[in-house]
mmCIF file of C-alpha atoms and ligand atoms in Angstrom:
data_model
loop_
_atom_site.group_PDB
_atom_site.id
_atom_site.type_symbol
_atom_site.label_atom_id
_atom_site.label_comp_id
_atom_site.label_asym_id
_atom_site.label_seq_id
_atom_site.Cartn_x
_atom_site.Cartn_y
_atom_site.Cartn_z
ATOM 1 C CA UNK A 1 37.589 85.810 -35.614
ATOM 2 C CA UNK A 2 37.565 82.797 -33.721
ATOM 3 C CA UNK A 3 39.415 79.939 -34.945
ATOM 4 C CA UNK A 4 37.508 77.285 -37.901
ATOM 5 C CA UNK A 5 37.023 73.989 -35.939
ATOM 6 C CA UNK A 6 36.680 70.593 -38.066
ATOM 7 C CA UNK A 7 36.572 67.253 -36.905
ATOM 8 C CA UNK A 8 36.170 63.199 -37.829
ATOM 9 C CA UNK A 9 33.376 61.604 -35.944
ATOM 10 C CA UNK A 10 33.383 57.463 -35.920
ATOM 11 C CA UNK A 11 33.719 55.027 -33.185
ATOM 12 C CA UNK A 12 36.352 53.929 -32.635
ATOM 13 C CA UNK A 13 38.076 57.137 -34.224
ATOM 14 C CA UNK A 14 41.742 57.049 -32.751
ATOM 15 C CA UNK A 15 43.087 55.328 -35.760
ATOM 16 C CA UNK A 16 42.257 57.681 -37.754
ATOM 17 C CA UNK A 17 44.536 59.233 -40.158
ATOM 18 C CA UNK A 18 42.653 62.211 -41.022
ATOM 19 C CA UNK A 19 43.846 64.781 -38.910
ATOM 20 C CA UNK A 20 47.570 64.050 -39.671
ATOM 21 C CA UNK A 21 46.172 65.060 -43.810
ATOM 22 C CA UNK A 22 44.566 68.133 -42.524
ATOM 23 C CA UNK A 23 46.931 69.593 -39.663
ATOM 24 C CA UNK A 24 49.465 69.286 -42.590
ATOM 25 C CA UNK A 25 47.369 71.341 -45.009
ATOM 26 C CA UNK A 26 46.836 73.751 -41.704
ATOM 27 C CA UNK A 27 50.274 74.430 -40.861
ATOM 28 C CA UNK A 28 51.001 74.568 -45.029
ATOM 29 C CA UNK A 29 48.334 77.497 -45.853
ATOM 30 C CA UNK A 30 49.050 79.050 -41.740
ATOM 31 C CA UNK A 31 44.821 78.312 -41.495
ATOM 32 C CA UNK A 32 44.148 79.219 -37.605
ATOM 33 C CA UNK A 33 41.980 76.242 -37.451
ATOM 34 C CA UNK A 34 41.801 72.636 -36.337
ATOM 35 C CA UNK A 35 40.754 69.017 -36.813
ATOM 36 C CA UNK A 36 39.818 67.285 -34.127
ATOM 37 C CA UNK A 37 39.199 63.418 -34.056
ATOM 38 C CA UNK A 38 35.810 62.520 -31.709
ATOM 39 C CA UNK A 39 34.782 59.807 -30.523
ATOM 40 C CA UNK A 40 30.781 59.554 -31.190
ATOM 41 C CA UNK A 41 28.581 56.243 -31.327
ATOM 42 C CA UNK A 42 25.855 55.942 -33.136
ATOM 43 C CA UNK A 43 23.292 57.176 -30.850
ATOM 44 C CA UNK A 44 24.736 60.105 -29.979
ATOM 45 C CA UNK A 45 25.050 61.072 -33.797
ATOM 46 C CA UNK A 46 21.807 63.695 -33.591
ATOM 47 C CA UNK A 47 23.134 65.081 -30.506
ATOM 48 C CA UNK A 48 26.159 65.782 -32.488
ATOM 49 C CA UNK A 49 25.070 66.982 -35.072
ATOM 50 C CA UNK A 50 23.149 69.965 -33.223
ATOM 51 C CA UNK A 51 25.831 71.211 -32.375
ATOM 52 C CA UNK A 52 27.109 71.666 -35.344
ATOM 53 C CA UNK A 53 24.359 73.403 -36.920
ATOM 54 C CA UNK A 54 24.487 75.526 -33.831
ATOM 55 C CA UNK A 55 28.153 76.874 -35.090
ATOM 56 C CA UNK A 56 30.787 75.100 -33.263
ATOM 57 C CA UNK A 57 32.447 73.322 -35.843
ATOM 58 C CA UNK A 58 32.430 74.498 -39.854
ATOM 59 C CA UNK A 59 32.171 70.645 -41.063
ATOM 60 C CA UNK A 60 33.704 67.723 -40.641
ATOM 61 C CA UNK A 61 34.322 63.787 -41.969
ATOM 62 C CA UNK A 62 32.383 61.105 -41.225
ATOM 63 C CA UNK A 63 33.458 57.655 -40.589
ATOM 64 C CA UNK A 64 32.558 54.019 -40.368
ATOM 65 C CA UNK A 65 29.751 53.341 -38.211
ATOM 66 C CA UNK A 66 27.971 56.762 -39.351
ATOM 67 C CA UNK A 67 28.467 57.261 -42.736
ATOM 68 C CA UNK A 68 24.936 56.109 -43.123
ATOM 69 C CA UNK A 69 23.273 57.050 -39.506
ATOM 70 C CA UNK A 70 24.047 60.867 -40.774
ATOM 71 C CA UNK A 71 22.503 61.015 -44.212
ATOM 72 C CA UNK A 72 18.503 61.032 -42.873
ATOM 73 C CA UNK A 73 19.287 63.448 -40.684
ATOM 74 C CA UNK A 74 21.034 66.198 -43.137
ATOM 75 C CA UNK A 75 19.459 68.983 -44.716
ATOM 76 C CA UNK A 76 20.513 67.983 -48.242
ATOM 77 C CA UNK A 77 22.517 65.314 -49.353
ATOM 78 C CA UNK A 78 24.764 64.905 -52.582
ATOM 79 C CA UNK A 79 23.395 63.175 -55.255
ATOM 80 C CA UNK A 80 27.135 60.949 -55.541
ATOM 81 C CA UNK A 81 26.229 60.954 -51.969
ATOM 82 C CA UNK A 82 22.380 59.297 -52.206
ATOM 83 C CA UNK A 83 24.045 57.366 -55.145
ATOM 84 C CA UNK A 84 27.020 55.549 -52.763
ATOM 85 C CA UNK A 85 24.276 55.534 -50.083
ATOM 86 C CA UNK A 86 26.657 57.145 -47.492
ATOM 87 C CA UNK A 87 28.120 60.538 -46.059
ATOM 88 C CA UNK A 88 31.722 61.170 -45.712
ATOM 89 C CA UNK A 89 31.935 64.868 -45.489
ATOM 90 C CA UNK A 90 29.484 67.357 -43.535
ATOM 91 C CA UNK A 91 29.739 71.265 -43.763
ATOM 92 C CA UNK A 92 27.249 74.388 -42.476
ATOM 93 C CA UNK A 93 26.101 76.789 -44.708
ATOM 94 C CA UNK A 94 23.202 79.311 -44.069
ATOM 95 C CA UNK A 95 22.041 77.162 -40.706
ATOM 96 C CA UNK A 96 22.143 73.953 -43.023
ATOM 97 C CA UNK A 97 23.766 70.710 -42.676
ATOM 98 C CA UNK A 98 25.157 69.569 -45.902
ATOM 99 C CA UNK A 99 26.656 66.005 -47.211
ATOM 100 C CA UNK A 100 28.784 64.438 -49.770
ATOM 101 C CA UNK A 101 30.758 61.724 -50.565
ATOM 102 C CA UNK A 102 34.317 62.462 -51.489
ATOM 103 C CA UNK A 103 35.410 58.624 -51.765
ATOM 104 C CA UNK A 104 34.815 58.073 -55.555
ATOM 105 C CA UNK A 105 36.052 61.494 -56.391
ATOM 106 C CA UNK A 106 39.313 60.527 -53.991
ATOM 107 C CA UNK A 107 39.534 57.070 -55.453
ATOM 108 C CA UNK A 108 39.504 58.524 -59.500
ATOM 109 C CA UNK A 109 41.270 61.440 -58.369
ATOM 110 C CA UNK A 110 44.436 59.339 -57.312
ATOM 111 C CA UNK A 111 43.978 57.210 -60.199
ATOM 112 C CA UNK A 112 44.351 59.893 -62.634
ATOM 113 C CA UNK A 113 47.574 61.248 -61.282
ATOM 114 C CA UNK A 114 49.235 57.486 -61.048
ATOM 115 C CA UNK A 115 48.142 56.833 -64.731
ATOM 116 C CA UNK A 116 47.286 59.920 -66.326
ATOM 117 C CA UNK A 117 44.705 59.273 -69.130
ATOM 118 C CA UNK A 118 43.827 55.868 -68.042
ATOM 119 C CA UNK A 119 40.042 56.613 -68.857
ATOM 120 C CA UNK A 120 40.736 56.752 -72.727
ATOM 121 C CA UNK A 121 42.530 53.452 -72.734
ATOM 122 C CA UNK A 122 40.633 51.518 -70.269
ATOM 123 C CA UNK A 123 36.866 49.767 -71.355
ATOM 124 C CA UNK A 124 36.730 47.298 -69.209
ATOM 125 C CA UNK A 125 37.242 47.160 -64.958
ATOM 126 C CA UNK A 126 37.374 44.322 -62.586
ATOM 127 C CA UNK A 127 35.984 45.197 -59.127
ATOM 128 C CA UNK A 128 36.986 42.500 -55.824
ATOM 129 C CA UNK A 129 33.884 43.185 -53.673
ATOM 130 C CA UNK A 130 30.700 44.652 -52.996
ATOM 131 C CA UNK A 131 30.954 46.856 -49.396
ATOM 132 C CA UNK A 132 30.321 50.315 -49.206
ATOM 133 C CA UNK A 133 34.258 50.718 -50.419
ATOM 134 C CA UNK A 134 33.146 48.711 -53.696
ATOM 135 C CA UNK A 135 29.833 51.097 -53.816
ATOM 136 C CA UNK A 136 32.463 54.627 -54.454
ATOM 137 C CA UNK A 137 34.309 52.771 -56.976
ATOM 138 C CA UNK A 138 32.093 51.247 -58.946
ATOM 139 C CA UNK A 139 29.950 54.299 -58.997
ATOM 140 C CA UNK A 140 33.370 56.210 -59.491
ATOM 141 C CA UNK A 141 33.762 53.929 -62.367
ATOM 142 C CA UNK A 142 30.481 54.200 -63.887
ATOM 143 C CA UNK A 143 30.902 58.066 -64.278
ATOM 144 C CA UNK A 144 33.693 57.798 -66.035
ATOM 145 C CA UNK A 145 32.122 56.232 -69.143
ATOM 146 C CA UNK A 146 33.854 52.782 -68.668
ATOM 147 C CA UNK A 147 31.932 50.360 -70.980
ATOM 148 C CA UNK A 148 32.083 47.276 -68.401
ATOM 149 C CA UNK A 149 32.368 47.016 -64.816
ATOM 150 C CA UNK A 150 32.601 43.771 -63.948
ATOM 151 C CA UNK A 151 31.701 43.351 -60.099
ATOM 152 C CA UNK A 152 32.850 40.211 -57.840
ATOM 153 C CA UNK A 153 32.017 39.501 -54.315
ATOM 154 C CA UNK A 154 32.113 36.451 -51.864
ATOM 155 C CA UNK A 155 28.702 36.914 -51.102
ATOM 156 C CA UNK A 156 26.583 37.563 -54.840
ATOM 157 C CA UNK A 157 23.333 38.885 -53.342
ATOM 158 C CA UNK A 158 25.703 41.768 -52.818
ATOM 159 C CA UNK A 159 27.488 42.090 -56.116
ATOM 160 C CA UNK A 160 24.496 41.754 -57.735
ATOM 161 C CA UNK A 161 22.446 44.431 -56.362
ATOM 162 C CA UNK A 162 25.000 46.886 -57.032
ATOM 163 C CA UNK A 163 25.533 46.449 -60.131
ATOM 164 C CA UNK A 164 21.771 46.848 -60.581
ATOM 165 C CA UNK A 165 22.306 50.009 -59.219
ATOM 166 C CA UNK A 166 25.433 51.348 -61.012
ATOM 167 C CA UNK A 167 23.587 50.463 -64.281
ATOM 168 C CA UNK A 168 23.503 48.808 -67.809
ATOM 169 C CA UNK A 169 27.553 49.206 -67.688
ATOM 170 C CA UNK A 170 27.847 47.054 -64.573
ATOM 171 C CA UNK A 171 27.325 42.902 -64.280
ATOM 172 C CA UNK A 172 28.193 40.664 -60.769
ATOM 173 C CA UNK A 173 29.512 37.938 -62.079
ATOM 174 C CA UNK A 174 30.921 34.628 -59.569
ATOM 175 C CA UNK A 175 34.057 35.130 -57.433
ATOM 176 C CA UNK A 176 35.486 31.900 -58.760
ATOM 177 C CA UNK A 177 35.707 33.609 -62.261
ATOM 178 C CA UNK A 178 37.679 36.299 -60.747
ATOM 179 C CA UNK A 179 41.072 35.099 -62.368
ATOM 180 C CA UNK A 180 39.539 34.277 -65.558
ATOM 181 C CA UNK A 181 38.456 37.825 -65.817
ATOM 182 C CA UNK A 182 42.015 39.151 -65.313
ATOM 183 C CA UNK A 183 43.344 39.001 -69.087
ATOM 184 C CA UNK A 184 40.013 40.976 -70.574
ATOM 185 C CA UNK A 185 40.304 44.269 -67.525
ATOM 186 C CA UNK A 186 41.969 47.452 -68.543
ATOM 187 C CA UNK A 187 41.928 48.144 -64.726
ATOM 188 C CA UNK A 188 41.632 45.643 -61.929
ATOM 189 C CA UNK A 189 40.402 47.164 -58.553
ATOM 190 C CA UNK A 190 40.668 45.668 -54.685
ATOM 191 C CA UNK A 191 37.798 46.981 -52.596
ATOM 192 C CA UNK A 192 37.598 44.355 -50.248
ATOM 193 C CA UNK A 193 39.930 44.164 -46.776
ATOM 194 C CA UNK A 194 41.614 41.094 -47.716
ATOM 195 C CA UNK A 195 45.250 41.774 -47.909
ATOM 196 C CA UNK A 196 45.197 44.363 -45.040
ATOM 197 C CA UNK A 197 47.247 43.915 -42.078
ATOM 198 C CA UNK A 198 45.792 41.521 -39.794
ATOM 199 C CA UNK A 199 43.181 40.269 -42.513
ATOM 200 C CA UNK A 200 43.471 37.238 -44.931
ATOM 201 C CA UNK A 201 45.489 37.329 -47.772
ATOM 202 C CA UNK A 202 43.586 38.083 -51.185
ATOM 203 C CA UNK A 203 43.953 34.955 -53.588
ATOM 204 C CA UNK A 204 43.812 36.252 -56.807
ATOM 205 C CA UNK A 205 46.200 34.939 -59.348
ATOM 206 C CA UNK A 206 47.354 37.759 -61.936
ATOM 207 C CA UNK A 207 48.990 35.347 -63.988
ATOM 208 C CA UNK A 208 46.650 36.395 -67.052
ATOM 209 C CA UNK A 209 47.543 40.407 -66.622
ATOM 210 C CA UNK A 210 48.829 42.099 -69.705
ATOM 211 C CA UNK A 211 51.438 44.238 -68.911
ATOM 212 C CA UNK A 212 50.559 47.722 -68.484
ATOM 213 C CA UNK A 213 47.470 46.762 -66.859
ATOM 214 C CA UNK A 214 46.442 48.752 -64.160
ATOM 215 C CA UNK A 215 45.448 46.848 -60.909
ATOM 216 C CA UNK A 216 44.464 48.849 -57.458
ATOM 217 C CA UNK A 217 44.510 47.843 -54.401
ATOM 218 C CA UNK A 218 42.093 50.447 -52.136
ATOM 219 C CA UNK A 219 44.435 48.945 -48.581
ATOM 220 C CA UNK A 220 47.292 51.030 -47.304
ATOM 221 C CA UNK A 221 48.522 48.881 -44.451
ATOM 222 C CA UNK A 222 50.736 47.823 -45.943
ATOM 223 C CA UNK A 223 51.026 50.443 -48.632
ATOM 224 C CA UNK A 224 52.189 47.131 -51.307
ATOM 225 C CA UNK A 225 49.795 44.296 -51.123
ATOM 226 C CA UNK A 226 50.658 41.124 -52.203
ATOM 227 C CA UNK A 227 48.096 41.722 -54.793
ATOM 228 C CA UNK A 228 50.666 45.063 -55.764
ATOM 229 C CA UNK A 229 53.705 42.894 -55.352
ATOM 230 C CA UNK A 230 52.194 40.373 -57.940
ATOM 231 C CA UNK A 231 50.721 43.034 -60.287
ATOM 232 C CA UNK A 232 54.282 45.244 -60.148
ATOM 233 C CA UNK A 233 56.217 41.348 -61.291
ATOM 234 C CA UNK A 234 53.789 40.594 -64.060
ATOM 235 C CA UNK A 235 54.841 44.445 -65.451
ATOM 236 C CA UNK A 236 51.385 45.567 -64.714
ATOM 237 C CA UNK A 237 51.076 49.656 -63.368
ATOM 238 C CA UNK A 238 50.270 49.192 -59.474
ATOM 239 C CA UNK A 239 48.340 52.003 -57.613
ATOM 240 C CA UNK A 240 48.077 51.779 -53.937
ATOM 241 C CA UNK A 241 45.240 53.327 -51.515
ATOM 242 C CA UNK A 242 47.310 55.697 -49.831
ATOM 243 C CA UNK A 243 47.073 58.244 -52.649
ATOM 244 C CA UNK A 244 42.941 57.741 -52.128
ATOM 245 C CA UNK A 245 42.871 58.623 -48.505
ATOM 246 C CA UNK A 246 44.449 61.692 -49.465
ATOM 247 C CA UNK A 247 42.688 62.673 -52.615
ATOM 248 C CA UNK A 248 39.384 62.162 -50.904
ATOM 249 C CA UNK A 249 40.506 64.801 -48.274
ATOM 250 C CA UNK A 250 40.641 67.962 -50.578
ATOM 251 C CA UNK A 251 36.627 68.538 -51.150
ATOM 252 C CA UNK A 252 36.546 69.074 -47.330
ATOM 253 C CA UNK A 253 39.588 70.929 -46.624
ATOM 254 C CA UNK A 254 38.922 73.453 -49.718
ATOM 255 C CA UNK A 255 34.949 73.726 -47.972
ATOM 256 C CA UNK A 256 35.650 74.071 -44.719
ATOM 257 C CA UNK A 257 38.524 76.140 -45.101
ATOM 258 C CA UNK A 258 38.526 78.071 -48.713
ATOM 259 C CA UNK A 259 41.773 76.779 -49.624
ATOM 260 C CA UNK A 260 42.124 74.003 -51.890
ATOM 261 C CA UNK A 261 45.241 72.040 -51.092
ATOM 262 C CA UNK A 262 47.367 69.862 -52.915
ATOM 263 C CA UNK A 263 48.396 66.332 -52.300
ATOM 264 C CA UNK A 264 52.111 66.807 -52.158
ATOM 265 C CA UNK A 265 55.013 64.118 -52.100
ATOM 266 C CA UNK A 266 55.869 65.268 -48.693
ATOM 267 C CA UNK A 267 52.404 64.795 -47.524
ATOM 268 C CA UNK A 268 52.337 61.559 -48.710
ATOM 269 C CA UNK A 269 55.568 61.261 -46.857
ATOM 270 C CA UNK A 270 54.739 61.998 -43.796
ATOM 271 C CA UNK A 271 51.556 59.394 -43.873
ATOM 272 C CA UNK A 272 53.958 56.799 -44.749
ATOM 273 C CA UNK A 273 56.426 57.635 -42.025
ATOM 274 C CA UNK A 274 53.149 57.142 -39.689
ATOM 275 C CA UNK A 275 51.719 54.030 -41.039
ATOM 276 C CA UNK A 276 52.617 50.277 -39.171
ATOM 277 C CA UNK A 277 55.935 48.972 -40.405
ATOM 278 C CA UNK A 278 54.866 45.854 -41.521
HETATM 279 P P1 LIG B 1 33.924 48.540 -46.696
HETATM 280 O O1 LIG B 1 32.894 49.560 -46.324
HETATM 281 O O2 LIG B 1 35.296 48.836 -46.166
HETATM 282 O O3 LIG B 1 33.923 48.194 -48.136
HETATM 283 P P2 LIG B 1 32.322 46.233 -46.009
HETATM 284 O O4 LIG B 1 31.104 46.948 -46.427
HETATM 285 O O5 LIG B 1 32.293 45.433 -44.764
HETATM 286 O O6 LIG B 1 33.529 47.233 -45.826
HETATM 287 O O7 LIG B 1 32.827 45.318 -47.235
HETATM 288 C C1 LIG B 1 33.914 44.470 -47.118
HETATM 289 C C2 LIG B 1 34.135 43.747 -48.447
HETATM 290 O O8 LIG B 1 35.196 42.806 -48.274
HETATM 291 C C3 LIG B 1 32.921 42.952 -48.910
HETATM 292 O O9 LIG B 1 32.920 42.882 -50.321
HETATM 293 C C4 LIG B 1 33.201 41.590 -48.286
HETATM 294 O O10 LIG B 1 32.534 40.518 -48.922
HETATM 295 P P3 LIG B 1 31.048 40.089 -48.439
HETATM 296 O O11 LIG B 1 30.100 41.110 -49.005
HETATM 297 O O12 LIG B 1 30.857 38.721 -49.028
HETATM 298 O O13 LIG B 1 31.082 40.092 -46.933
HETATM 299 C C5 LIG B 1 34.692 41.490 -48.521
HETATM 300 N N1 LIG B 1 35.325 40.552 -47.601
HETATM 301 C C6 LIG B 1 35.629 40.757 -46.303
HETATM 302 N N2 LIG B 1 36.206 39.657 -45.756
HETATM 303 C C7 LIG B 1 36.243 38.718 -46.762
HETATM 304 C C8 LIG B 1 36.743 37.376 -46.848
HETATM 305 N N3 LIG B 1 37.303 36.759 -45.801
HETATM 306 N N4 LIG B 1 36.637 36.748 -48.051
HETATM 307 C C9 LIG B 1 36.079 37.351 -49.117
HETATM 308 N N5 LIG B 1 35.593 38.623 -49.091
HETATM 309 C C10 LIG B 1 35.683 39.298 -47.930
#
């Protein structure tokens, strides 16, 4: 049998950090199989996708700027999928292209192993932004019952049509409240790319958190934010978006591959050894 190709398609793609998750799970389970990061634009997306259906590849991720040029041309698409209004992960079955989105399961999925049971404590969640990162979570959010889901953003058109579409649990509210909402969130989430490595800082003052508070910050470069640093001083529980990237790996791997791996402390090592240093 000839060996199961997978691969990530985005432009630009060689920063991606995908194939160093799944040529770990590869070499773990001894899969004869690959990942393969591709470069594809936009344009060249339908193209692509052909040849997939046509057998060369069993599935694959998607990445920024086609999670959304994909979904109109798939044979079915998840309803989380249609919900977050983009594709992460593609697979083949029967001659068919198929799509999900594994970001909110990733981002919950690392959530519940950092603070198990958080969902029976937590009513109330504070979301930073309103891009398609902000669009997992809060839907992510929604699912899990939380009562509010407060959504900020920098621009409100934004924040306020998706909490429209979350639903009756979800508000926008002004980003100048942002640190006056601190003290009432069980869980305080960072969806925007402030913070990240060669972006602006993110000015949010914690100063209100109750300890124990969980606050999660979705960037990994550098894997503790300032927005972590200040969370883990004011004795709230700080998650980081490392854990996410991985979690929302698995759904793939166990499709494409019929294994369903586990996100391991030596995985996790071995992204952190390959992340930037500062
Ligand atoms: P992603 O898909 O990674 O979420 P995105 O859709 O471009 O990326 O969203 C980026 C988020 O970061 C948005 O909420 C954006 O706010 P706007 O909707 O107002 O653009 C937020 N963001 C990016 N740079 C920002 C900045 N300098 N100040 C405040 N918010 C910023």
């Amino acid at each position: 049998m000839p060996a199961t190709r997978c691969f990530v398609i985005g432009n630009p793609i060689r920063h991606s950090r995908s194939p160093v998750i799944h040529g770990h799970w590869l070499a773990e389970h001894g899969i004869d199989g690959s990942y393969e990061r591709i470069q594809v634009a936009p344009e060249h997306v339908p193209a692509f996708l052909d040849r997939l259906r046509a057998g060369e590849f069993a599935g694959g991720n998607v990445t920024v700027p086609n999670k959304e040029v994909v979904m109109p041309l798939l044979d079915s698409v998840s309803d989380t999928a249609r919900r977050i209004g983009a594709v992460n992960t593609l697979w083949v079955a029967d001659g068919r292209l198929h799509g999900d989105n594994t970001d909110a399961y990733g981002f919950l999925a690392h959530l519940d192993a950092s603070a198990p049971g958080w969902d029976g404590r937590v009513r109330s969640a504070l979301v930073l932004g309103a891009g398609g990162a902000a669009k997992a979570v809060a839907h992510g959010l929604a699912a899990r019952g939380l009562e509010r889901i407060v959504i900020v953003n920098r621009g409100p058109e934004r924040a306020i049509e998706l909490a429209a579409a979350v639903g009756p649990a979800a508000e926008a509210r002004p980003l100048a409240e942002a640190a006056a909402l601190v003290g009432e969130s069980g869980l305080i989430v960072n969806t925007t790319s402030l913070g990240m490595r060669g972006q602006p800082p993110l000015e949010l003052d914690l100063a209100a958190l109750v300890p124990g508070r969980i606050v999660y910050d979705i960037v990994y470069v550098p894997l503790e934010t300032q927005l972590l640093a200040q969370a883990r001083a004011l004795g709230g529980v700080p998650v980081d978006g490392l854990g996410m990237l991985l979690h929302q790996a698995v759904p793939g791997f166990a499709r494409w591959f019929g294994v369903r791996p586990a996100v391991t402390p030596a995985l996790r090592a071995l992204l952190e050894a390959d992340l930037p240093r500062s």
